[in-house]
Coordinates of N, CA and C in Angstrom, one line a residue:
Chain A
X1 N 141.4 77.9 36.0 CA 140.2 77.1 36.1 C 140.6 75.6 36.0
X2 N 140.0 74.8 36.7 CA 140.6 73.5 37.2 C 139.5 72.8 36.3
X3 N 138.3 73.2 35.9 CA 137.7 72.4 35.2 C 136.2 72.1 36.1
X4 N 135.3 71.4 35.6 CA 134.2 70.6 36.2 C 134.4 69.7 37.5
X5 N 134.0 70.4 38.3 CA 134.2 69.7 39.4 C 132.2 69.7 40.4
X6 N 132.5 68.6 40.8 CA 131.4 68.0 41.3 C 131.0 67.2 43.0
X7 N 130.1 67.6 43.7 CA 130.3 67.0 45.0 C 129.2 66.9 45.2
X8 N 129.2 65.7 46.1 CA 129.8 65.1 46.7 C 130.7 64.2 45.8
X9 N 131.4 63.2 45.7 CA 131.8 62.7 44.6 C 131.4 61.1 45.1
X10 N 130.5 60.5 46.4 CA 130.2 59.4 46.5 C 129.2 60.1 47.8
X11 N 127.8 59.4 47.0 CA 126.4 59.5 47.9 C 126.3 58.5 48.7
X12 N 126.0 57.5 50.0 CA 124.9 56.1 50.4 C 123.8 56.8 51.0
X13 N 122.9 56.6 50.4 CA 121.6 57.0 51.5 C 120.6 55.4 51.6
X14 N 119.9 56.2 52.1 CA 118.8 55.2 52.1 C 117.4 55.4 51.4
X15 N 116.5 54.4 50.8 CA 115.5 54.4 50.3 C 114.4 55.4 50.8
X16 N 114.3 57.0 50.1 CA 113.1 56.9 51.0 C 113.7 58.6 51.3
X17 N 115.0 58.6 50.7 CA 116.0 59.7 51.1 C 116.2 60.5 50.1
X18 N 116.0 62.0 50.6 CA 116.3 62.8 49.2 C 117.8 63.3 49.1
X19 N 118.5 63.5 47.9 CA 120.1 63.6 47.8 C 119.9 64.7 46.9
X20 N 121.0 65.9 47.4 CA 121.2 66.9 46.5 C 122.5 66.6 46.2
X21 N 122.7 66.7 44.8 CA 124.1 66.9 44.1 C 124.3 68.1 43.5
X22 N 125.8 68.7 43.7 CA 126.1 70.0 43.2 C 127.1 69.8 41.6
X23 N 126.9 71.4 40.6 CA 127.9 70.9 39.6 C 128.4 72.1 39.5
X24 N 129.5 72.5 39.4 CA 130.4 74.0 39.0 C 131.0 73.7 38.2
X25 N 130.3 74.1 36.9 CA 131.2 74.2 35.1 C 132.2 75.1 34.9
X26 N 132.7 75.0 33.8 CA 134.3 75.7 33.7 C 133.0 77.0 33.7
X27 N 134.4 78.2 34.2 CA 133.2 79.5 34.5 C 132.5 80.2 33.2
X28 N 133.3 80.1 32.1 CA 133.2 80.8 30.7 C 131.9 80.1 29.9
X29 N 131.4 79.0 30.5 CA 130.4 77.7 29.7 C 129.1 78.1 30.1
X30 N 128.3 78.5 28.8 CA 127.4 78.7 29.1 C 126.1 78.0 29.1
X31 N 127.1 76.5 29.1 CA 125.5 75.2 28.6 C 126.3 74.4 29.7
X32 N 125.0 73.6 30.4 CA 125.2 72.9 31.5 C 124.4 71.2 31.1
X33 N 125.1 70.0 31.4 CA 124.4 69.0 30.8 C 124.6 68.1 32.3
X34 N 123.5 67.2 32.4 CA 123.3 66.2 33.8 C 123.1 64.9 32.8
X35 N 123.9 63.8 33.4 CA 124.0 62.6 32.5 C 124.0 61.4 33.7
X36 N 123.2 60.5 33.2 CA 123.3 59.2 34.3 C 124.2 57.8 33.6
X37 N 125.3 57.5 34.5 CA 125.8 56.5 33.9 C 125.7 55.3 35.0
X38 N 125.3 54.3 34.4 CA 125.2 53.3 35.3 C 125.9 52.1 34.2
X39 N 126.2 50.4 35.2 CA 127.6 50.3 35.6 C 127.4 49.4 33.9
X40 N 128.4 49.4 33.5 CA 128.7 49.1 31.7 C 127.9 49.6 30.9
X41 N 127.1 50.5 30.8 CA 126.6 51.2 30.1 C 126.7 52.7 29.7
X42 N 126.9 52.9 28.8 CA 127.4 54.6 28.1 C 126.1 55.6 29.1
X43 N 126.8 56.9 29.3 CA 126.0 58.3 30.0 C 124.6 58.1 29.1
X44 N 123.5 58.0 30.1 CA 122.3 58.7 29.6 C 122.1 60.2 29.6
X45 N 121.9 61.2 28.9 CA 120.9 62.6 28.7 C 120.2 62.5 29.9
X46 N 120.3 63.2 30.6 CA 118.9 63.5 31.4 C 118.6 65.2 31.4
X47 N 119.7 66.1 31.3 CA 118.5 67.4 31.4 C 120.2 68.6 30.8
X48 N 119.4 69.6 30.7 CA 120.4 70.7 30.0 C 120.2 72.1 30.4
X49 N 121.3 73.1 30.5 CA 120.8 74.4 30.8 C 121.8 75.1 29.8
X50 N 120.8 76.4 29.3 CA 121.9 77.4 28.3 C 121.5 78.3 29.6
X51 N 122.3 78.9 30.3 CA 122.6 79.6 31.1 C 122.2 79.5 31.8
X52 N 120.6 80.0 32.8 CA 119.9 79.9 33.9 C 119.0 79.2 33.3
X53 N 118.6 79.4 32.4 CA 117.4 78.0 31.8 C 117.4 76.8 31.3
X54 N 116.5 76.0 31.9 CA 116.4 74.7 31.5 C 115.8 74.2 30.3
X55 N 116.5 74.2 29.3 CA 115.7 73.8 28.1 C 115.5 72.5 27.2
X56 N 115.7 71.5 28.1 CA 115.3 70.3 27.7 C 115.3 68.9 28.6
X57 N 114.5 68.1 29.0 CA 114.6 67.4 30.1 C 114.2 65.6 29.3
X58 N 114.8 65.3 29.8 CA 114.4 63.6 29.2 C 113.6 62.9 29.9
X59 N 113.1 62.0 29.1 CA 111.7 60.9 29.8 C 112.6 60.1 30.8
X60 N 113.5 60.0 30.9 CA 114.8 59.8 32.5 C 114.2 60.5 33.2
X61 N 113.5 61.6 33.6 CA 113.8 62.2 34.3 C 112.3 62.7 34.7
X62 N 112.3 61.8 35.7 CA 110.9 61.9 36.6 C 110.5 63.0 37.1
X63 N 109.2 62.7 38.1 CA 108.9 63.9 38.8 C 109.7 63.7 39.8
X64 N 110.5 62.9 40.4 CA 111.1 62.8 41.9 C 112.6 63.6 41.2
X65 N 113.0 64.1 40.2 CA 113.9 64.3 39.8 C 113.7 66.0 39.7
X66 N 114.5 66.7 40.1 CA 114.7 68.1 39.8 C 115.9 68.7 39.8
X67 N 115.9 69.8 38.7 CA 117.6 70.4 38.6 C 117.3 71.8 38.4
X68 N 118.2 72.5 39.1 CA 118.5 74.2 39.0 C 119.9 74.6 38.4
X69 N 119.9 76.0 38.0 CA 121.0 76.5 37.8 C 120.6 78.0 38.0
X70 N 120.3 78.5 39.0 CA 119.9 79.8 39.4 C 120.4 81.1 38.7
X71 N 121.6 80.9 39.2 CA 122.3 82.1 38.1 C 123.1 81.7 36.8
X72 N 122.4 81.0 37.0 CA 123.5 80.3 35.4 C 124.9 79.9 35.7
X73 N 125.6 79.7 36.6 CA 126.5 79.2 37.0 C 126.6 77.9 37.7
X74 N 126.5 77.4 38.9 CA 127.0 76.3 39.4 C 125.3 75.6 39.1
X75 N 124.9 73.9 39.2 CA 123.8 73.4 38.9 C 123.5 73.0 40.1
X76 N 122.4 72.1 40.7 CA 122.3 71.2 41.6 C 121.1 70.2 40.8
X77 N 121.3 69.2 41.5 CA 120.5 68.0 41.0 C 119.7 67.3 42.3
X78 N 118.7 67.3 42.0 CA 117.9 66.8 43.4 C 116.8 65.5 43.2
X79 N 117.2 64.5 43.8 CA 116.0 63.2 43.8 C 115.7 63.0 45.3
X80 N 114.2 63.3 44.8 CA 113.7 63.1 45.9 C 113.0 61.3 46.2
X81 N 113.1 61.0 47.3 CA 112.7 59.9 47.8 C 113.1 59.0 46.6
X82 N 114.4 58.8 47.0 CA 115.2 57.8 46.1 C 115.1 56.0 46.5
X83 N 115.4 55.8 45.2 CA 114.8 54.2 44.5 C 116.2 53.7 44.6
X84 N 116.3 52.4 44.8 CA 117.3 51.6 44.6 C 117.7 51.3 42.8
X85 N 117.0 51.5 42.2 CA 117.1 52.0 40.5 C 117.9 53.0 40.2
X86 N 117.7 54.5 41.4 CA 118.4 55.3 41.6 C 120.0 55.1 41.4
X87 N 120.5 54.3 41.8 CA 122.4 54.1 41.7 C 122.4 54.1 40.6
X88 N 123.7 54.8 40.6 CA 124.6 55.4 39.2 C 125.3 56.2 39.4
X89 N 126.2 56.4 38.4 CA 127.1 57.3 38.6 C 126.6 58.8 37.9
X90 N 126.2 59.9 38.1 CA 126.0 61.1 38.2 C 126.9 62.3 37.8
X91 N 127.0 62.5 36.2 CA 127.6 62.8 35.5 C 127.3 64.6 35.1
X92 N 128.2 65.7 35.0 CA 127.6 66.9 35.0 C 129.0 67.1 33.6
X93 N 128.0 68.2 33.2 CA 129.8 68.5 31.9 C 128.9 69.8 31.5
X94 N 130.0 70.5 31.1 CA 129.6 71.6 30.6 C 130.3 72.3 29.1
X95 N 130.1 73.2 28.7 CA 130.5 73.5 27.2 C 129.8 75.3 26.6
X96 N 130.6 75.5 25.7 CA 130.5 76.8 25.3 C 129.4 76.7 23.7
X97 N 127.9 76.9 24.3 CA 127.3 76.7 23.4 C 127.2 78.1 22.6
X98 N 126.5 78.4 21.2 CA 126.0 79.7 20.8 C 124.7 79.3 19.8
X99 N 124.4 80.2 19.4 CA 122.9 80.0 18.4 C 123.0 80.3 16.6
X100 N 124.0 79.0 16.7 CA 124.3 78.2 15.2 C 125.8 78.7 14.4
X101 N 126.3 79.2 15.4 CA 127.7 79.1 14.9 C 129.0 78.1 15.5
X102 N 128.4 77.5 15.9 CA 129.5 76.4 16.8 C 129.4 75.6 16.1
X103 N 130.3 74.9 15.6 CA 130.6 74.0 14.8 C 130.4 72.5 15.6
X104 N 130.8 72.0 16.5 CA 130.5 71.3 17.4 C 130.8 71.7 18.7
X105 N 130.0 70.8 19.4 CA 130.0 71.3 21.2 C 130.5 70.1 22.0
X106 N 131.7 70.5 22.0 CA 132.9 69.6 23.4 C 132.4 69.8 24.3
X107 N 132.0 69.0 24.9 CA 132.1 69.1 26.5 C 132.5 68.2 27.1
X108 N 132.9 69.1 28.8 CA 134.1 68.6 29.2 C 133.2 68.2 31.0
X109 N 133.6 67.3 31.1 CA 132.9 66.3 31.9 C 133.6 66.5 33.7
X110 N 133.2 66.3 34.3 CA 133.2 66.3 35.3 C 133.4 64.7 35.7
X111 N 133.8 64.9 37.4 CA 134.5 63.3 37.8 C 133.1 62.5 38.2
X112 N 131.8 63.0 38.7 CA 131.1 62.7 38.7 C 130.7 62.2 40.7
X113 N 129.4 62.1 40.6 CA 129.0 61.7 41.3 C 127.9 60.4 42.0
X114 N 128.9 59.6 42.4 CA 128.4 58.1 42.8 C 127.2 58.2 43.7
X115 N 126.2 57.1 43.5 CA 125.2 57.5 44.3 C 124.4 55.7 44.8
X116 N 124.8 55.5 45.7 CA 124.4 54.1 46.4 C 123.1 54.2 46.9
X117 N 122.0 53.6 46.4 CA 120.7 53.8 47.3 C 120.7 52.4 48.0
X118 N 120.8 52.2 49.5 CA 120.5 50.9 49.7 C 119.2 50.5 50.3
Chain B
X1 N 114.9 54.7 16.3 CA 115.3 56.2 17.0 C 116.8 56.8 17.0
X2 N 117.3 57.7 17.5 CA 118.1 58.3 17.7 C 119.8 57.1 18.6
X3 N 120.6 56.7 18.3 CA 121.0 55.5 18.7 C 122.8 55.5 18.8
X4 N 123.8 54.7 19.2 CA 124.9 54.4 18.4 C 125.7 53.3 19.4
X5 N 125.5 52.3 18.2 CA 125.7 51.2 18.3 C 127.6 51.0 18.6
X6 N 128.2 50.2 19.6 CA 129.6 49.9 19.2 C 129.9 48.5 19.7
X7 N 130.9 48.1 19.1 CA 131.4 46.6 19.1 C 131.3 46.3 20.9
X8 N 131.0 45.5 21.1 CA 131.0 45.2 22.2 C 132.5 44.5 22.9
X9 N 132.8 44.7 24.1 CA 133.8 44.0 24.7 C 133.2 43.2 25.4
X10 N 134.9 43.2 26.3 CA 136.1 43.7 26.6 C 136.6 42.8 25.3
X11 N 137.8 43.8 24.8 CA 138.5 43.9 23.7 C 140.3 43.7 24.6
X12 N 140.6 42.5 24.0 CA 142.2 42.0 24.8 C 143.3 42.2 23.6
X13 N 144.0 42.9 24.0 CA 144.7 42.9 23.1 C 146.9 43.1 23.5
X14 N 147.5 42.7 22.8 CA 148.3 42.5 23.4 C 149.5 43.9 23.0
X15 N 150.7 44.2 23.5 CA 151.1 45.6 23.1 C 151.6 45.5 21.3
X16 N 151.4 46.9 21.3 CA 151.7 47.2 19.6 C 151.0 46.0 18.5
X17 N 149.8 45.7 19.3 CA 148.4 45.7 18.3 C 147.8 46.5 17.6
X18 N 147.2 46.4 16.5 CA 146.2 46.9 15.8 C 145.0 46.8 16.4
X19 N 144.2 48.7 16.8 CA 143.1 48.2 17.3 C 142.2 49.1 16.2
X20 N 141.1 48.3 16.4 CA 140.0 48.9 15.6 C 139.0 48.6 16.9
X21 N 137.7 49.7 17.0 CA 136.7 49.5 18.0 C 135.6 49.9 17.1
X22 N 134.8 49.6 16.7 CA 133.5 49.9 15.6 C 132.3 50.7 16.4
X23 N 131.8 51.7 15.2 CA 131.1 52.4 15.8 C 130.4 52.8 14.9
X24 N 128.8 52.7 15.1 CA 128.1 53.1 14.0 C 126.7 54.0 14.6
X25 N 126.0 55.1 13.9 CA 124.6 55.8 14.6 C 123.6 55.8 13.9
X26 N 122.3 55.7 14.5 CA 121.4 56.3 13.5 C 120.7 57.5 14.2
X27 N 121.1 58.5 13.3 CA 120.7 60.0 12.9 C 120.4 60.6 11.8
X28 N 119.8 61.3 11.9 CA 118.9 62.4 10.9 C 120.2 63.0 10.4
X29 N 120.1 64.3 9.6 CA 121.3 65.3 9.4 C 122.3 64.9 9.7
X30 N 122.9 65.9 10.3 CA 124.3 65.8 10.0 C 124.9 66.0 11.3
X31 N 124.9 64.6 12.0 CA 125.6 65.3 13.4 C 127.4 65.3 13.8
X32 N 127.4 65.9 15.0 CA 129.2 65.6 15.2 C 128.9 64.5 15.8
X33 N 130.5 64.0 15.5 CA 130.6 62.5 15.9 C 132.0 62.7 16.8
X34 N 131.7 62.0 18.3 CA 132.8 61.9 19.0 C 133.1 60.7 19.3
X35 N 134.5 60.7 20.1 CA 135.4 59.6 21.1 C 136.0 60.1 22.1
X36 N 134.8 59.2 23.0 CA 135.3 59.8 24.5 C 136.3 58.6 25.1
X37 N 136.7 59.3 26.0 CA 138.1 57.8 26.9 C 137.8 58.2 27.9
X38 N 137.4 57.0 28.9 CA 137.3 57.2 30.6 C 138.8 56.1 30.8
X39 N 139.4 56.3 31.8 CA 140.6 56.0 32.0 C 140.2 55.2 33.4
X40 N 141.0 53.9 33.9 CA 140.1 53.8 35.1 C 140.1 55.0 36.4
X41 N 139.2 55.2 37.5 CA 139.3 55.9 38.2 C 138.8 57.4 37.7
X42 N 139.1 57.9 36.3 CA 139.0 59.1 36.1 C 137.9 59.5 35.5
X43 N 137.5 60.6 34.7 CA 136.3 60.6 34.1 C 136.5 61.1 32.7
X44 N 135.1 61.0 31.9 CA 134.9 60.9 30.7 C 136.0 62.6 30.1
X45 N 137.1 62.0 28.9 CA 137.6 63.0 28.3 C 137.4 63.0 26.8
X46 N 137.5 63.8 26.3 CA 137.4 63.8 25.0 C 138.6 63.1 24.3
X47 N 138.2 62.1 23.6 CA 139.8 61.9 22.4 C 139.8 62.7 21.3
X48 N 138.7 62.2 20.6 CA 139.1 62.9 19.0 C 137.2 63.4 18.8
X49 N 137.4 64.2 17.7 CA 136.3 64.7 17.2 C 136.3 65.2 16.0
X50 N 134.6 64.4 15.1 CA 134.5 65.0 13.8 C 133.1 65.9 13.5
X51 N 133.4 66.7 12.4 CA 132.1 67.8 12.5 C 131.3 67.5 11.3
X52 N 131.7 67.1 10.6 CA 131.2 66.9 8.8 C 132.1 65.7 8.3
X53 N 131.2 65.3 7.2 CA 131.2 64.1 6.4 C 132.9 63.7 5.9
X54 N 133.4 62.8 6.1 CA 134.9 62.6 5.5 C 135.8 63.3 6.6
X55 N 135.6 63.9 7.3 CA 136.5 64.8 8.1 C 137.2 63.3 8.7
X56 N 138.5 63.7 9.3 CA 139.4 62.8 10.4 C 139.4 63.2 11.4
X57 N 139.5 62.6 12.8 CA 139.4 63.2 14.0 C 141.0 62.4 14.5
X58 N 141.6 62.7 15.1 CA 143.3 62.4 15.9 C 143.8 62.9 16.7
X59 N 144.0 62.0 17.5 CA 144.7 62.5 18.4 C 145.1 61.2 19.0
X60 N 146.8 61.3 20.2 CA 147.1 60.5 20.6 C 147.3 59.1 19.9
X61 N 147.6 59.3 18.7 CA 147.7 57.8 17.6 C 146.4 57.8 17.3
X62 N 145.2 57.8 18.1 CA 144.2 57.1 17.4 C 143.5 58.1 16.5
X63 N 143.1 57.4 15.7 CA 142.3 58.2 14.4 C 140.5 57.3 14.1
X64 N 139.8 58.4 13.6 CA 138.4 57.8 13.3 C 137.9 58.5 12.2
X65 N 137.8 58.1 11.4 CA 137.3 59.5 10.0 C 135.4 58.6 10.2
X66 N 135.2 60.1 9.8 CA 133.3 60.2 9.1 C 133.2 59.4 8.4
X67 N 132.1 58.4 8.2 CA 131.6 58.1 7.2 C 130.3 58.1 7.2
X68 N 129.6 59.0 6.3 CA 128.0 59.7 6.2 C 127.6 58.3 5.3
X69 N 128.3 57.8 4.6 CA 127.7 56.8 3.6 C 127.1 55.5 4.6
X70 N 128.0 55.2 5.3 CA 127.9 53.8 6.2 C 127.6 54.5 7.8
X71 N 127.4 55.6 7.9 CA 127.1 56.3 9.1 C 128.5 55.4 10.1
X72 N 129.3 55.5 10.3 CA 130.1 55.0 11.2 C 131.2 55.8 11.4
X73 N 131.8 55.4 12.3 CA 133.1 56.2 13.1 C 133.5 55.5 14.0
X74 N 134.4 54.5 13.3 CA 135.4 53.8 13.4 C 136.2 54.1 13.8
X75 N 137.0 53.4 15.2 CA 138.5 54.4 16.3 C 139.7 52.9 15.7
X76 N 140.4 53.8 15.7 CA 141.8 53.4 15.1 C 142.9 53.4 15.7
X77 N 143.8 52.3 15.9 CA 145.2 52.6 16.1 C 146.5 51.8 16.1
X78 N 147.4 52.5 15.3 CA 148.3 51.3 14.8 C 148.9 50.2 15.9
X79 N 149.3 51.0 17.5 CA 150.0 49.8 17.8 C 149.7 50.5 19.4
X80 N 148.7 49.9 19.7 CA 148.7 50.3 21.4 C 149.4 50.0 22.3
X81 N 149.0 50.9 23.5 CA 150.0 50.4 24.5 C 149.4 49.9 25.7
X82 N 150.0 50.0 26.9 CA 149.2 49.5 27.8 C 148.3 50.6 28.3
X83 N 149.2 51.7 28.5 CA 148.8 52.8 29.0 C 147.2 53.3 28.5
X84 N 146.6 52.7 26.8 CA 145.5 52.6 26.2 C 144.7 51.7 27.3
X85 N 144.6 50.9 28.0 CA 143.8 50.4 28.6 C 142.7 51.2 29.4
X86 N 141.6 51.3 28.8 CA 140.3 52.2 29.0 C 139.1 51.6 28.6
X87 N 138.3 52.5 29.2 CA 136.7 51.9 28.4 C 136.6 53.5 27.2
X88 N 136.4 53.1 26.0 CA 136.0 53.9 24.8 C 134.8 54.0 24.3
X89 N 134.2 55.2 24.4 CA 132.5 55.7 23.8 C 132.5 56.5 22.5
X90 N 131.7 55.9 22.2 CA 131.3 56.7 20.6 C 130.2 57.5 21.1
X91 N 130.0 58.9 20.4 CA 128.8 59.5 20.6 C 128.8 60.5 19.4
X92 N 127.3 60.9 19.6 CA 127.3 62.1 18.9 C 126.4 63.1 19.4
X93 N 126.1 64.6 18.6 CA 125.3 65.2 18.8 C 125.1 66.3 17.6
X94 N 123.9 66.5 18.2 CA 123.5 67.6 17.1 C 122.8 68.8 17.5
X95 N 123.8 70.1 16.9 CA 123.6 71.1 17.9 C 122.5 72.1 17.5
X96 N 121.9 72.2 16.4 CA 121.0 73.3 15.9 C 119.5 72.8 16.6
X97 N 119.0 71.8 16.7 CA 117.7 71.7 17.5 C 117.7 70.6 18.2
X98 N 118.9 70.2 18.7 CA 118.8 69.3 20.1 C 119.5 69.8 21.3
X99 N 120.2 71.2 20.9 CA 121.1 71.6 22.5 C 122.2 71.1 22.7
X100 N 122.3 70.4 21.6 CA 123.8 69.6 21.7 C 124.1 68.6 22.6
X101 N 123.2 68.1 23.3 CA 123.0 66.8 23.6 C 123.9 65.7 23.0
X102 N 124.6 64.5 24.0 CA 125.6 63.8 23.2 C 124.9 62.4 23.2
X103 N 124.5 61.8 22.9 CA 123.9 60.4 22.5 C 125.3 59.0 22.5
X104 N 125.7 58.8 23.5 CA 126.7 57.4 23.7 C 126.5 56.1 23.6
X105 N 127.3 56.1 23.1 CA 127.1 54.1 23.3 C 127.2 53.4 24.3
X106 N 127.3 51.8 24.3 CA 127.5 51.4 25.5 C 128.8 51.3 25.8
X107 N 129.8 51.7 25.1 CA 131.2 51.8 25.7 C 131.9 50.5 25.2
X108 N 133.3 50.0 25.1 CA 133.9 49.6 24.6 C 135.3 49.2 25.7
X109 N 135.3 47.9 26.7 CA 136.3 47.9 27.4 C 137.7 47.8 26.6
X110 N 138.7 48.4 26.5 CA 140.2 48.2 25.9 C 141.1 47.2 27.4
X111 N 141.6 46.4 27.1 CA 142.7 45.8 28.3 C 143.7 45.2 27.5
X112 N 145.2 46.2 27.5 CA 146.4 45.8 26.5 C 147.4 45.2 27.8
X113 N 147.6 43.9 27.3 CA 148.6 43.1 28.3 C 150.1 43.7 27.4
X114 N 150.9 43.7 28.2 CA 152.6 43.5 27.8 C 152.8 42.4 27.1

């Protein structure tokens, strides 16, 4: 396993334009996390999955904003009719959660995905 | 609210410097406290990590111990090199009723001249 990998790995659309982004976590991880980094500023939280469910979404994360993980495996991230606010870098990582025995939760990040709205 | 504050850069430093990068949160309980390194071009890795109070986190020379008293977690290292030239994030998270969600700072430029 090569790790978190993510694509496209550089979006340009135009305003007005919906963008799907894909994420495939290491295969064994059963927590999936979507993070916005924009430019000198640390990853925002925006949403999380323990397996196929989404169990927590951030006030980032609009209604033009939606994310899947169908089978609990690979994610997609979807903004619809995207804002020039939109640009950022597009962050996916994943990690081996459980229900209170994990001492801490590493996750291992992905290269990410650029996203230029012009 | 939920937060973590770190020294701001860019941080210049010259080789086999002493670096310190300051790092402090505010949280409830008891969260883990990490140090991530983006390298240029590459993406966010883990350096070091602590899980409870006093613990040390290390790796790669650098060190950060817990401190629950002064809430901070402080990245350390005796004598950098160039090859340290990165941007460095503090974060944390807490896994029993947030999902483990990591809460970052705004990052910390490192640039070690020869």
């Amino acid at each position: 396993d090569t790790g978190v990998s993510q694509d496209p790995r550089h979006k340009i659309t135009k305003r007005g334009q919906n963008v799907t982004f894909r994420c495939d976590p290491i295969s064994e991880h059963n927590r999936l996390y979507w993070y916005r980094q924009t430019l000198g500023q640390g990853p925002e939280f925006l949403t999380y999955f323990q397996n196929e469910a989404q169990l927590e979404k951030s006030r980032l994360l609009s209604d033009r904003f939606s994310a899947e993980r169908p089978k609990g495996s690979f994610s997609t991230l979807e903004i619809q009719r995207t804002e020039q606010g939109d640009s950022a870098m597009y962050l996916c990582a994943s990690s081996l959660g459980g229900s209170g025995r994990v001492a801490y939760n590493e996750q291992f990040f992905g290269p990410g995905t650029r996203l230029t709205v012009l | 609210g939920n937060s973590v504050t770190q020294m701001e850069g860019p941080v210049t430093l010259s080789e086999e410097a002493f670096l310190t990068i300051n790092c402090t949160y505010t949280a409830t309980g008891y969260p883990s406290l990490f140090w991530y390194v983006q390298y240029p071009g590459e993406g966010l890795q883990l350096l070091l990590k602590a899980t409870k109070a006093d613990d040390k986190g290390s790796n790669k020379g650098f060190e950060a111990t817990y401190r629950k008293e002064t809430t901070s977690f402080h990245l350390e290292k005796g004598s950098v090199q160039v090859s340290d030239s990165a941007v460095y994030f503090c974060a944390y998270s807490k896994i029993y009723n947030q999902g483990g969600k990591l809460i970052f700072g705004q990052g910390t430029e490192l640039s070690v001249k020869p």
